[in-house]
C-alpha positions as semicolon CSV with decimal commas, in nm:
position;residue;x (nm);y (nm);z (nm)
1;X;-0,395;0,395;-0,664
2;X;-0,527;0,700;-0,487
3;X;-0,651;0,701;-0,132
4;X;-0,883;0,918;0,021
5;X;-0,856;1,171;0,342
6;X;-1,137;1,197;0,517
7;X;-1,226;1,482;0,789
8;X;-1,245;1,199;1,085
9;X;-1,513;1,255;1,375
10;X;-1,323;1,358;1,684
11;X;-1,626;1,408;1,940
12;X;-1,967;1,307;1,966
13;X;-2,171;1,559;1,812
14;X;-1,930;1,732;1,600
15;X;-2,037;1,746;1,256
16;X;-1,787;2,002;1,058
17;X;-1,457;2,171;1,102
18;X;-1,299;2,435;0,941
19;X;-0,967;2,404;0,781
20;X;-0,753;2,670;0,898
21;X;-0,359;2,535;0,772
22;X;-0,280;2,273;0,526
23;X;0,087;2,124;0,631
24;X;0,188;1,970;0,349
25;X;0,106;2,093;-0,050
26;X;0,093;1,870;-0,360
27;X;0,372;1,660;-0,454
28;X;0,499;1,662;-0,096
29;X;0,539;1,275;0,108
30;X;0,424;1,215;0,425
31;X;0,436;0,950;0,732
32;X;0,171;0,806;0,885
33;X;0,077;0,994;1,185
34;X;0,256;1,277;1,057
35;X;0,004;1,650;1,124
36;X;-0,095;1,744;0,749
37;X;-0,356;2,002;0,838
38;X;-0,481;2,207;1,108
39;X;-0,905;2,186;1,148
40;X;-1,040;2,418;1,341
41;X;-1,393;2,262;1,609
42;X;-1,560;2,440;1,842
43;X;-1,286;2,722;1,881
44;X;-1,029;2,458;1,935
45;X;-0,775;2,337;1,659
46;X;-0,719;1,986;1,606
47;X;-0,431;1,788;1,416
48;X;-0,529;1,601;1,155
49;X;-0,254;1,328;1,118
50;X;-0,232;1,135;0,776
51;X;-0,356;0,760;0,846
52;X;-0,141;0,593;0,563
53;X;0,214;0,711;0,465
54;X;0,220;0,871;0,134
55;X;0,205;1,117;-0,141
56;X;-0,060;1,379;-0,130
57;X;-0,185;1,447;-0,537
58;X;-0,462;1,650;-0,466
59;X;-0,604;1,892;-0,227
60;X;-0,980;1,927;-0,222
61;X;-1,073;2,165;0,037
62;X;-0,893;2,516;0,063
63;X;-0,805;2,686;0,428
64;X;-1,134;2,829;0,546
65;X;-1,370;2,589;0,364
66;X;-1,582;2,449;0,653
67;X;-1,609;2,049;0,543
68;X;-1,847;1,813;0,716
69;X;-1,709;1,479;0,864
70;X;-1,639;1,161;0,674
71;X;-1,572;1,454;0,332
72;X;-1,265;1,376;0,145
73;X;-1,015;1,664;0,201
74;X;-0,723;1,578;0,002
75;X;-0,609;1,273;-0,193
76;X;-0,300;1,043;-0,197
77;X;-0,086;0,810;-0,357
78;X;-0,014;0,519;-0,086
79;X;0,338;0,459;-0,038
């Protein structure tokens, strides 16, 4: 069953980020915890580390779409 991955909240009052690297492509497995995309808020980038170990099947959102928080990014197959 596929899982979604959300852009999480980080700060109060941040409402979007910016994807500016994906880590990891389709097909590929991942830990949890492990960095699977780079978000750029506020001028800063942030790590966005996978919250279930998996296998990502789909990504959603290219590098340089700006995505608001709690929108699914990618999807996964849980491991």
């Amino acid at each position: 069953m596929e899982k979604e991955i959300k852009l999480p909240q980080w700060g109060e009052g941040m409402e979007d980020g910016e994807i500016s690297e994906w880590l990891v492509s389709v097909g590929d497995e991942f830990k949890k915890g492990q960095v699977i995309a780079s978000i750029e808020i506020d001028k800063t980038i942030a790590e966005l580390e996978a919250p279930f170990e998996g296998k990502i099947t789909s990504i959603v959102h290219d590098v340089g779409d700006v995505i608001l928080v709690g929108d699914v990014i990618a999807l996964a197959q849980e491991i």
